[in-house]
mmCIF file of N, CA and C in Angstrom:
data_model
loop_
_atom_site.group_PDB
_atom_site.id
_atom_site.type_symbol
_atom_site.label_atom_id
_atom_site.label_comp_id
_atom_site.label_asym_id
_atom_site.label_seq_id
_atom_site.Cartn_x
_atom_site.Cartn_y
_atom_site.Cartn_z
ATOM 1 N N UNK A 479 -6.235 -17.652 -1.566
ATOM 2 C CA UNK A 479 -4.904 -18.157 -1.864
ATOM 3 C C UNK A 479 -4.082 -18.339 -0.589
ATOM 4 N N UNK A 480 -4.094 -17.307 0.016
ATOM 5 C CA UNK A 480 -3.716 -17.846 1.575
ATOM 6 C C UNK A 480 -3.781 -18.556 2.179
ATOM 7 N N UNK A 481 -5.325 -18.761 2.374
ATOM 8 C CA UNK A 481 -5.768 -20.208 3.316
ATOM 9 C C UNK A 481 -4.948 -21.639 2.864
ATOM 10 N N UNK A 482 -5.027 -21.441 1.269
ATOM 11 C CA UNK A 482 -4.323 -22.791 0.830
ATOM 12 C C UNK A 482 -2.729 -23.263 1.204
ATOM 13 N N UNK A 483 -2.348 -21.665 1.231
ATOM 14 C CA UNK A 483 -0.622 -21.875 1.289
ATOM 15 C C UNK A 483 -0.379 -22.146 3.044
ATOM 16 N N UNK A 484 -1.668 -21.732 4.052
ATOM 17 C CA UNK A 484 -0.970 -21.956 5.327
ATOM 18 C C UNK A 484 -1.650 -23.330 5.523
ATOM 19 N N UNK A 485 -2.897 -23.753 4.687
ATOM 20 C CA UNK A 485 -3.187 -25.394 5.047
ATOM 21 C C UNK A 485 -1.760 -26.515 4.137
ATOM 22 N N UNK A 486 -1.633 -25.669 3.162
ATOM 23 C CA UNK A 486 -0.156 -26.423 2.573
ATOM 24 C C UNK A 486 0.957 -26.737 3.973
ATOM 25 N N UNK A 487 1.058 -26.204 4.430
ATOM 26 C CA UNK A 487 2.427 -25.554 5.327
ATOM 27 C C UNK A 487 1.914 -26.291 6.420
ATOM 28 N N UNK A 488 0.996 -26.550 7.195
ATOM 29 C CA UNK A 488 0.343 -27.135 7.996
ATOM 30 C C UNK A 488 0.774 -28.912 7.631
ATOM 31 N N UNK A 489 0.234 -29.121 6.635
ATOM 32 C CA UNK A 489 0.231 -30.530 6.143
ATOM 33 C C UNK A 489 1.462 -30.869 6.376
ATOM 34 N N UNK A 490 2.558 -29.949 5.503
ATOM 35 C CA UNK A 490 3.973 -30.317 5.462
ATOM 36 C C UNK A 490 4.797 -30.434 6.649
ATOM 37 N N UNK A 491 4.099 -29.564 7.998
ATOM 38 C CA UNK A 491 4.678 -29.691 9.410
ATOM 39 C C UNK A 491 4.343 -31.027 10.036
ATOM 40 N N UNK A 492 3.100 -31.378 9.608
ATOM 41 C CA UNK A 492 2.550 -32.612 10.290
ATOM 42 C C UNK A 492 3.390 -34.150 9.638
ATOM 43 N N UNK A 493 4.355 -33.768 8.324
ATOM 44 C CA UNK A 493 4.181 -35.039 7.839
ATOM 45 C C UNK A 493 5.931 -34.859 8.457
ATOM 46 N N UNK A 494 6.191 -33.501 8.246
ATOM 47 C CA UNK A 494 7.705 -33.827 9.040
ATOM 48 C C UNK A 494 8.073 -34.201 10.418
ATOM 49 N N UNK A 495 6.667 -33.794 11.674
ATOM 50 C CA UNK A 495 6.157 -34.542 12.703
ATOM 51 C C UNK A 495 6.827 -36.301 12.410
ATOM 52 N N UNK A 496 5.616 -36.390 11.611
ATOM 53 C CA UNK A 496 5.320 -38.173 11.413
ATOM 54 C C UNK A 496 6.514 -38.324 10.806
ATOM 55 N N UNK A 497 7.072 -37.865 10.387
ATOM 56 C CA UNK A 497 8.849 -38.750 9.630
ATOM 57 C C UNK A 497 9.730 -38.681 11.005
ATOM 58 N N UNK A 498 9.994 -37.387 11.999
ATOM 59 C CA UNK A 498 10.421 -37.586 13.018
ATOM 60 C C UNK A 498 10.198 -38.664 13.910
ATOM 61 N N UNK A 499 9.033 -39.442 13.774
ATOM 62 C CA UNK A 499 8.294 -40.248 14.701
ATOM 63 C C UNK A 499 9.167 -41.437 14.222
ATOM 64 N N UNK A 500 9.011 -41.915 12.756
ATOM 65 C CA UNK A 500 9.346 -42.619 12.085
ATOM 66 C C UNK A 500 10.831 -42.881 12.047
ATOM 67 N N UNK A 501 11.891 -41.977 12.186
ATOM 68 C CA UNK A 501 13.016 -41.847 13.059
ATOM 69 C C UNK A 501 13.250 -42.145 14.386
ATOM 70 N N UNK A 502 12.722 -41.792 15.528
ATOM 71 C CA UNK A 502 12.155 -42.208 16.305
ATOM 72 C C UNK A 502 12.088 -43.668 16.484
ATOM 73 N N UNK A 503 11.461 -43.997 16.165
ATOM 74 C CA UNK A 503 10.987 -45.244 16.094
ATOM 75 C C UNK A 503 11.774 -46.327 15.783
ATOM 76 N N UNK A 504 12.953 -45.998 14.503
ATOM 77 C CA UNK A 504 13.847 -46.803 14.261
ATOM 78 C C UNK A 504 15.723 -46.883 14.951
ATOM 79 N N UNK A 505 15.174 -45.927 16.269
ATOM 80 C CA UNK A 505 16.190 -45.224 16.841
ATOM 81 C C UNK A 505 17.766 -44.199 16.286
ATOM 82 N N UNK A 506 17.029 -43.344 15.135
ATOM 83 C CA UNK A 506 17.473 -42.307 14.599
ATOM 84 C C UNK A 506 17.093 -41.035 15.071
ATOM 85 N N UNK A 507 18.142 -40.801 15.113
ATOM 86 C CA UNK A 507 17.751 -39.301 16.035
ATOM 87 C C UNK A 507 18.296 -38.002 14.531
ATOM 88 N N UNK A 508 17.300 -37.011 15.154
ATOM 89 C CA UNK A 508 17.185 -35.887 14.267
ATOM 90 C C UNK A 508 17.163 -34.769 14.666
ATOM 91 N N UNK A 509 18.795 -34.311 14.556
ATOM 92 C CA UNK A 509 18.833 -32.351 15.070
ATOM 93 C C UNK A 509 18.833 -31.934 13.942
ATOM 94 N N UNK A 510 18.263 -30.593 14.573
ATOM 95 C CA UNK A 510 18.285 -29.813 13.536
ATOM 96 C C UNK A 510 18.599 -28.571 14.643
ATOM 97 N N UNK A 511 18.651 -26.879 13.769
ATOM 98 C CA UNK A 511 18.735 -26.194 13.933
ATOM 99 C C UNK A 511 18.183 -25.055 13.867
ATOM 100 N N UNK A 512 17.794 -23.694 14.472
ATOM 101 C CA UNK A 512 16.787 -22.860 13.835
ATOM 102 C C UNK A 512 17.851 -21.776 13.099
ATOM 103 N N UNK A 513 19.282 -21.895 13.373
ATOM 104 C CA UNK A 513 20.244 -20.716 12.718
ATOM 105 C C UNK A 513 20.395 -21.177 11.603
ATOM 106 N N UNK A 514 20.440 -22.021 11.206
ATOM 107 C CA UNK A 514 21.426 -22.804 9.771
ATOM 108 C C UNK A 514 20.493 -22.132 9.329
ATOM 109 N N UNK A 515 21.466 -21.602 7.650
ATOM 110 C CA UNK A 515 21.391 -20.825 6.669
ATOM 111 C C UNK A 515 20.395 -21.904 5.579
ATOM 112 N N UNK A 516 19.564 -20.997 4.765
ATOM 113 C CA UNK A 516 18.387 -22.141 4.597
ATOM 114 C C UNK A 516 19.622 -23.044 3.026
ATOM 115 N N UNK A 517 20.398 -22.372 2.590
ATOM 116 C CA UNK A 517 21.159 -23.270 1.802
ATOM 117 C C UNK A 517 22.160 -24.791 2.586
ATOM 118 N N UNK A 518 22.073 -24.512 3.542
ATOM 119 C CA UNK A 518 22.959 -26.026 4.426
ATOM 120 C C UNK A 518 21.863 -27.111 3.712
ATOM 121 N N UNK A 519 22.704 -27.601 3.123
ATOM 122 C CA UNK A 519 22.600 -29.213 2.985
ATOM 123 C C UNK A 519 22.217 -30.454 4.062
ATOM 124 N N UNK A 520 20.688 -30.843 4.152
ATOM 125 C CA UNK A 520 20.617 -31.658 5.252
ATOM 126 C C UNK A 520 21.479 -33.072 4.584
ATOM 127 N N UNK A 521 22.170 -33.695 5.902
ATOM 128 C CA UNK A 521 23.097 -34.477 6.079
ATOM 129 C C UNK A 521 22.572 -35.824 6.885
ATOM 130 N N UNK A 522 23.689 -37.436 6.512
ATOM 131 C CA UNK A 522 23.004 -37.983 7.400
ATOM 132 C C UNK A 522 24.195 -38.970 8.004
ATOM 133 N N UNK A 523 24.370 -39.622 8.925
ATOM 134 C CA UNK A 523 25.984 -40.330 9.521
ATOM 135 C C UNK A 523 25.201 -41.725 9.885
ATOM 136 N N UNK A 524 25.432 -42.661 9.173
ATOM 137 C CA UNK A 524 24.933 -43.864 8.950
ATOM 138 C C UNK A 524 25.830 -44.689 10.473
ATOM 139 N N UNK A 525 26.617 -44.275 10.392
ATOM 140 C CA UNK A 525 27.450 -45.056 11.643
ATOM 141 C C UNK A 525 26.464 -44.679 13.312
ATOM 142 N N UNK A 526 26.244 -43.310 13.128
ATOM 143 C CA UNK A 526 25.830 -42.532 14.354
ATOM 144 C C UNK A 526 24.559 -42.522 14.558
ATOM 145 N N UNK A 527 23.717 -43.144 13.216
ATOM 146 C CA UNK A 527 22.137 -43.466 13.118
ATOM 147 C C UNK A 527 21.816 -41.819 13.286
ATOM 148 N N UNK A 528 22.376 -40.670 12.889
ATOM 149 C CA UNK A 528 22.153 -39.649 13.093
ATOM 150 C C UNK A 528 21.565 -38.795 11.801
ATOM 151 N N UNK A 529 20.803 -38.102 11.631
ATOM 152 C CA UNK A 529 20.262 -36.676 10.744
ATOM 153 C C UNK A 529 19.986 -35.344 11.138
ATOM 154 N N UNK A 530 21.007 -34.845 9.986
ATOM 155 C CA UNK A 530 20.914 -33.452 10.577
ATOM 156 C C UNK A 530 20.085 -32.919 9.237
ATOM 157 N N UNK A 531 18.696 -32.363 10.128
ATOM 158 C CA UNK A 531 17.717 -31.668 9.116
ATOM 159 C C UNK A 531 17.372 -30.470 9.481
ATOM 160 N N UNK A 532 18.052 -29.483 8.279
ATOM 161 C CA UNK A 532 17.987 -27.933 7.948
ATOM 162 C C UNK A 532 16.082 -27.267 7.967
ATOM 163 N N UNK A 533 15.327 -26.985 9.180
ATOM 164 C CA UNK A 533 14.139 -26.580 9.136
ATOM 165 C C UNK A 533 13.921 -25.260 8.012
ATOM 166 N N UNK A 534 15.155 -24.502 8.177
ATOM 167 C CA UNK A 534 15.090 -23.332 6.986
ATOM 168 C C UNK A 534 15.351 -23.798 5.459
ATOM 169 N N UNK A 535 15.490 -25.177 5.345
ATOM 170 C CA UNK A 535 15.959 -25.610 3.745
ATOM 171 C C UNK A 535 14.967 -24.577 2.821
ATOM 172 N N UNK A 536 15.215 -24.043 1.574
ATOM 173 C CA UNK A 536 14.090 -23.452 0.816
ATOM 174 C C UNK A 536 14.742 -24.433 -0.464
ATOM 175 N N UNK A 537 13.347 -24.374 -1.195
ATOM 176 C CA UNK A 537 12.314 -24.164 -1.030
ATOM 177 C C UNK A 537 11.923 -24.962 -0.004
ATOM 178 N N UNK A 538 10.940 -24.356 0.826
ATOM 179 C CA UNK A 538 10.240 -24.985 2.036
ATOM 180 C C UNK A 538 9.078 -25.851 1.597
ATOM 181 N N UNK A 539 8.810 -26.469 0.480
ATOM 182 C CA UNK A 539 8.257 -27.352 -0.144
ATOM 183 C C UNK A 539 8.931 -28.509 -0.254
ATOM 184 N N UNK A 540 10.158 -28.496 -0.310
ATOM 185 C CA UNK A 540 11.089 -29.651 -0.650
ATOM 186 C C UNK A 540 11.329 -30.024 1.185
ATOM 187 N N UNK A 541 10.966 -29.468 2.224
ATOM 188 C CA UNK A 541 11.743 -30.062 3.606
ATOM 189 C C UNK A 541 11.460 -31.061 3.621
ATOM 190 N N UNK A 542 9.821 -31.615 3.741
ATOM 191 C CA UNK A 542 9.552 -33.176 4.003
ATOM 192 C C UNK A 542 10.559 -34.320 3.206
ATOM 193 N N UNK A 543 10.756 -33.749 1.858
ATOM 194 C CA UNK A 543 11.747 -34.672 1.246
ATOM 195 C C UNK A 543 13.052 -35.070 1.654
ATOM 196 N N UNK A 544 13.711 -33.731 1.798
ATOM 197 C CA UNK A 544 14.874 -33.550 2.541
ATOM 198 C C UNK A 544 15.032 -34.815 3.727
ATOM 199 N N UNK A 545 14.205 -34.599 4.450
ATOM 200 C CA UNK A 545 14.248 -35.486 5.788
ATOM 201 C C UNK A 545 13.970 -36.456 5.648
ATOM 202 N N UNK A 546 13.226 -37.110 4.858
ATOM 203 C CA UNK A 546 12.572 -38.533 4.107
ATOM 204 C C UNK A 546 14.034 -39.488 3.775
ATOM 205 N N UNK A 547 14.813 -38.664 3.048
ATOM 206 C CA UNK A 547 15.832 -38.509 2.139
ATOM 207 C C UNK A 547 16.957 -39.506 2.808
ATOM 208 N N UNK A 548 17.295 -38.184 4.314
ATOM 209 C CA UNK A 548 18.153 -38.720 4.945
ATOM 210 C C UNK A 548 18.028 -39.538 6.085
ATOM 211 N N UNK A 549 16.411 -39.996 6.656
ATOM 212 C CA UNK A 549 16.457 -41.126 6.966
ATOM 213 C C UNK A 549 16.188 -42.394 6.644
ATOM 214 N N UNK A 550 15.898 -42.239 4.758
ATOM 215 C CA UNK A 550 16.171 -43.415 4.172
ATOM 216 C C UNK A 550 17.536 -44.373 3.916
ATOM 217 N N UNK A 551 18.454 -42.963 4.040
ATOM 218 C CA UNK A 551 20.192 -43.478 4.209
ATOM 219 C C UNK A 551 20.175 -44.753 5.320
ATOM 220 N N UNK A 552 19.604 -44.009 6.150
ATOM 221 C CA UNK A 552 20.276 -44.956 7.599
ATOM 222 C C UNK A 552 19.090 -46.445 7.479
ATOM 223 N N UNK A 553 18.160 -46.196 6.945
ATOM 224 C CA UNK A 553 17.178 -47.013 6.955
ATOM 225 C C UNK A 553 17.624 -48.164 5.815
ATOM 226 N N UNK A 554 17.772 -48.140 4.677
ATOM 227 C CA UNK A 554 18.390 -49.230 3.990
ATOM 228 C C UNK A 554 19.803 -49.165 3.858
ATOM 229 N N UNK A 555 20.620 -49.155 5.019
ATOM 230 C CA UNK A 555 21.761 -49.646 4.926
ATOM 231 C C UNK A 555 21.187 -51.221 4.498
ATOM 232 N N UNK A 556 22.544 -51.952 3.848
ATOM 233 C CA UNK A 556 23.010 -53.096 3.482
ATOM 234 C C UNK A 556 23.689 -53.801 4.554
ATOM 235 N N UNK A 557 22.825 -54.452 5.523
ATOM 236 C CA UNK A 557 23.817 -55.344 6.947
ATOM 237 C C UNK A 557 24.807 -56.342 5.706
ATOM 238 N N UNK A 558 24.882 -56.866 5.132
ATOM 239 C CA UNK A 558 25.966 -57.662 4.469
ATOM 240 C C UNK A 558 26.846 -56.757 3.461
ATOM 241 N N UNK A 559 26.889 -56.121 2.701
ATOM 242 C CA UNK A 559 27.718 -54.609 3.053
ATOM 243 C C UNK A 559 28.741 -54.054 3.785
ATOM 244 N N UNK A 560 27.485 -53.813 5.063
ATOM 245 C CA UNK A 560 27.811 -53.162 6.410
ATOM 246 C C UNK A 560 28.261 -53.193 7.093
ATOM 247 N N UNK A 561 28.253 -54.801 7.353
ATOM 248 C CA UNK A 561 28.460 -55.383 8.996
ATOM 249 C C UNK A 561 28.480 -54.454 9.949
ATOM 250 N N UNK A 562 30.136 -53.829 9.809
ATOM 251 C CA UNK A 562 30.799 -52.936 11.016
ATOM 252 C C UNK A 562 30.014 -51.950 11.486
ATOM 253 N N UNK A 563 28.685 -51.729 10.570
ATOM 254 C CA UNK A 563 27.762 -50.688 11.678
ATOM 255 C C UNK A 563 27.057 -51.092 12.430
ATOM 256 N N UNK A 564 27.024 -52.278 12.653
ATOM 257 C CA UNK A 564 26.390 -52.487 13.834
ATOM 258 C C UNK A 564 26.676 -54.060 14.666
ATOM 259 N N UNK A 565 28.148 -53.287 14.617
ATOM 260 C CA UNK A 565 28.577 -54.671 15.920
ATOM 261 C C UNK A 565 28.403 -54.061 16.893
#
């Protein structure tokens, strides 16, 4: 039962890796913190192309989502919508 829960936990580090990348990539940047209390609410500032993702979120099953979450915000903004974010 072990082996499964630290190859679980493994997987889930690697895919929050690859979503960082994926941020990255679309020039979104992603702090986070190792103090925040694992109840903080990850957050995201569409103007600032910014995410703030809580590594202690619990359940620690739900993080990859979490972060998915909030760089889908910045990712389908509406440019006709939007405009003003990105003059």
């Amino acid at each position: 039962m072990m082996r499964k829960k630290v190859t679980l936990m493994n997987k889930m580090e690697d895919l929050i890796e690859w979503l960082k990348g994926v941020a990255k990539e679309h020039n979104i940047t992603v702090l986070t913190e190792s103090q925040w209390p694992n109840d903080w609410v990850p957050q995201s500032q569409i103007e600032l192309r910014c995410v703030w993702y809580n590594p202690n979120w619990f359940p620690a099953c739900e993080r990859p989502l979490t972060l998915a979450h909030e760089i889908g915000h910045i990712l389908s903004i509406n440019l006709r919508e939007y405009p003003y974010f990105y003059k």
